C-alpha positions as MATLAB code, in Angstrom:
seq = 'XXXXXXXXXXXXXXXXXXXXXXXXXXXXXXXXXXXXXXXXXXXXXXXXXXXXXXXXXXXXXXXXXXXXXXXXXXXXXXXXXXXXXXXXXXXXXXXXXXXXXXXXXXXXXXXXXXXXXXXXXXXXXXXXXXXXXXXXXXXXXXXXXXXXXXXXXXXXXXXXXXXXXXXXXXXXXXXXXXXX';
ca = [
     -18.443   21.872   11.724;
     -19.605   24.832   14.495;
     -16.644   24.999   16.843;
     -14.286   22.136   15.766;
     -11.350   24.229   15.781;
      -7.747   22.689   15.879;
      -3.895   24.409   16.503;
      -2.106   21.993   14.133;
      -4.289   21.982   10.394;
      -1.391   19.366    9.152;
      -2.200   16.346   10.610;
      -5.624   15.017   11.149;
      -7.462   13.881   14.472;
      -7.943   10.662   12.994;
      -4.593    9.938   11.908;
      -4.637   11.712    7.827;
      -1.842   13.640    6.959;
      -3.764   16.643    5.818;
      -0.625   18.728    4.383;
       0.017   16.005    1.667;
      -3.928   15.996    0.989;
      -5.303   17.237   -3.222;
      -7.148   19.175   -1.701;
      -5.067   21.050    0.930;
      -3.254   21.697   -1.883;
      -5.760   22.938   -4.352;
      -6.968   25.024   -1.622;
     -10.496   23.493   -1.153;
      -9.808   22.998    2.411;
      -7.761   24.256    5.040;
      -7.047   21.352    6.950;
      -8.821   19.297   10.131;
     -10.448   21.456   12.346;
      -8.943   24.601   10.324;
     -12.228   26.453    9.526;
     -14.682   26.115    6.065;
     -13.860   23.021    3.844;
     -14.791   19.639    4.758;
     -15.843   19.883    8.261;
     -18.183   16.911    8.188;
     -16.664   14.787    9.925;
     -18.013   11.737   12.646;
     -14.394   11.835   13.820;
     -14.286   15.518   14.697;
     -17.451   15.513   16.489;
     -17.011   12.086   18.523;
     -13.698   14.380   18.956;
     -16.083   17.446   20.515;
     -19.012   14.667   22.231;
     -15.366   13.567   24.073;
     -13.915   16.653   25.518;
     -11.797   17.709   22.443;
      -8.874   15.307   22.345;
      -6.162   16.230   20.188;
      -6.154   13.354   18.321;
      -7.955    9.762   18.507;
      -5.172    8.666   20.314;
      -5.745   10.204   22.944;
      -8.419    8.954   23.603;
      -9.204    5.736   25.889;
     -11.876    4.474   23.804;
      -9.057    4.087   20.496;
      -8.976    2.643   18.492;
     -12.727    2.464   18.455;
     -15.903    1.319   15.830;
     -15.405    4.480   14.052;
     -12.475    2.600   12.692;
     -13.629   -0.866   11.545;
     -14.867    0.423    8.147;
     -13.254    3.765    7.534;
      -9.751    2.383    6.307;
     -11.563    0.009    3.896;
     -11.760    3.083    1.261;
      -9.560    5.940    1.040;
     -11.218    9.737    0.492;
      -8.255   12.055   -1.420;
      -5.688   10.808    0.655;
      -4.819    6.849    1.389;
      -6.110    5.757    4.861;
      -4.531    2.630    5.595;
      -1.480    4.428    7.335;
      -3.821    6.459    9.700;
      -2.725    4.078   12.645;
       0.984    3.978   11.632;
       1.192    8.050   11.006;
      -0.418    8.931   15.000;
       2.525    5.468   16.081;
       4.752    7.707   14.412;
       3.420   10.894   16.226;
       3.757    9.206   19.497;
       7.395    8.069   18.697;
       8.575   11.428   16.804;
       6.803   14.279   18.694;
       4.093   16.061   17.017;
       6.514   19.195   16.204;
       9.161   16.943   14.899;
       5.922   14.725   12.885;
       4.928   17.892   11.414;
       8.105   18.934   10.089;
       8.867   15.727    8.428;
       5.061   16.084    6.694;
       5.917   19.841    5.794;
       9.664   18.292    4.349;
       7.719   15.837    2.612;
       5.264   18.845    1.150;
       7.848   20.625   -0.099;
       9.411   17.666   -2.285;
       5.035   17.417   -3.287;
       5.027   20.974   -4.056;
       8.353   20.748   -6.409;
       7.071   17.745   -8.543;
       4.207   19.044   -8.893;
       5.519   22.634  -10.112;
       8.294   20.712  -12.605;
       7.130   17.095  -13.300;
       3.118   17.275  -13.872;
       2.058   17.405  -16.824;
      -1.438   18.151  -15.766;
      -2.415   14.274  -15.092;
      -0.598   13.164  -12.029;
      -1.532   15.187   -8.689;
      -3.428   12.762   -6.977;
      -0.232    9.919   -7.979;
       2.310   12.664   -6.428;
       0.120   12.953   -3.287;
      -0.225    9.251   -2.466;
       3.559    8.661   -3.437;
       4.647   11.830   -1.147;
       2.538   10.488    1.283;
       3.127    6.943    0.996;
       7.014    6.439    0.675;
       9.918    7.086    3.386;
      10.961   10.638    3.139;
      14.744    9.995    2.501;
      13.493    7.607   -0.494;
      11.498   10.662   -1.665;
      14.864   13.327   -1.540;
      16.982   10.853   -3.506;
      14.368   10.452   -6.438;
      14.652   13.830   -6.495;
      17.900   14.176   -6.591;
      18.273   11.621   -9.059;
      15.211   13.651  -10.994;
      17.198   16.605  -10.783;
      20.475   15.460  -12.569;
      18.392   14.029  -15.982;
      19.082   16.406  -18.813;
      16.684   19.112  -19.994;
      13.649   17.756  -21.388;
       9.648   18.115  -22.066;
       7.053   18.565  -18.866;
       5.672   15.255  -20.294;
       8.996   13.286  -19.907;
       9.852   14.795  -16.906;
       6.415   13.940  -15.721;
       7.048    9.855  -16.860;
      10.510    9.918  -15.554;
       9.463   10.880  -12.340;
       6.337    8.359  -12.499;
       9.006    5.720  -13.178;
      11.049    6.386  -10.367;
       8.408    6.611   -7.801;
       6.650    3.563   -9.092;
       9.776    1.394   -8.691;
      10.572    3.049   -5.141;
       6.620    1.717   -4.395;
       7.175   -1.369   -5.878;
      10.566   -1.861   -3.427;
       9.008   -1.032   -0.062;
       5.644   -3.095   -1.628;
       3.417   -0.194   -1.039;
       0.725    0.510   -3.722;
      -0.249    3.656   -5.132;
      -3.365    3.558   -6.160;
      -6.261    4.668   -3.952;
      -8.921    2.091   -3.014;
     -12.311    3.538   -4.026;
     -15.452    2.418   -2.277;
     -17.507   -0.805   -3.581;
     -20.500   -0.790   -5.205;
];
């Protein structure tokens, strides 16, 4: 979108933690306000129609109609913790918000480069993004101590582990697609 521009590329406007986005890292898009990708966004211009507010929070007007039927299906990314990630924001700092999401890339970044076997980037994303980041460093830890083995077992080992992690904080890691 023509002059939606934004310093911090990480973390969406909205609330979306862009870094931990399939296609951030594919490379299809650089990020919220961070130049060509998807830039078509009601969000980002309500964001320009308003003055330019760093992020809907900022705004008086939040958490406002845009809202009511955005989190009811996810895009690449899951959007039911768009609320709780600009909380967290608020409570962290943005600097200190944006290093946990660039922590929490890195650990995205090393399962995919040593446990996909070609079939589970979008399942890494939503786990990285979905689960505590300390609950995210011991599975790999714990991924890092199993013996040498295929791509394909690493790949269901790792599956496993962040499956059962999900299933103990109740969060599920599928992405809701839109009905009908």
């Amino acid at each position: 979108m023509k002059g939606f521009t934004r310093e911090h590329t990480e973390f969406s406007l909205c609330g979306l933690n862009c870094l931990l986005c399939p296609m951030q890292v594919g490379g299809y898009c650089p990020g919220c306000g961070g130049g060509p990708g998807n830039q078509s966004c009601s969000i980002a211009r309500c964001s320009l129609d308003q003055g330019g507010y760093a992020f809907c929070s900022d705004c008086s007007a939040y958490p406002c109609a845009r809202y009511d039927e955005f989190d009811a299906a996810d895009s690449f990314v899951p959007h039911s913790r768009r609320v709780a990630n600009l909380d967290r924001t608020q409570e962290l700092g943005l600097d200190a918000y944006i290093d946990e999401l660039r922590a929490k890339r890195a650990i995205l970044d090393k399962l995919l480069a040593n446990y996909n076997d070609g079939r589970r980037k979008t399942f890494y994303c939503a786990a990285v993004y979905l689960l505590p980041l300390e609950d995210l460093k011991n599975v790999v830890a714990k991924l890092e101590e199993q013996p040498e083995c295929s791509v394909k077992e690493r790949a269901t080992a790792a599956v496993k582990m962040l499956q059962e992690t999900a299933d103990d904080h109740g969060v599920c890691l599928k992405l809701k697609k839109k009905k009908g």
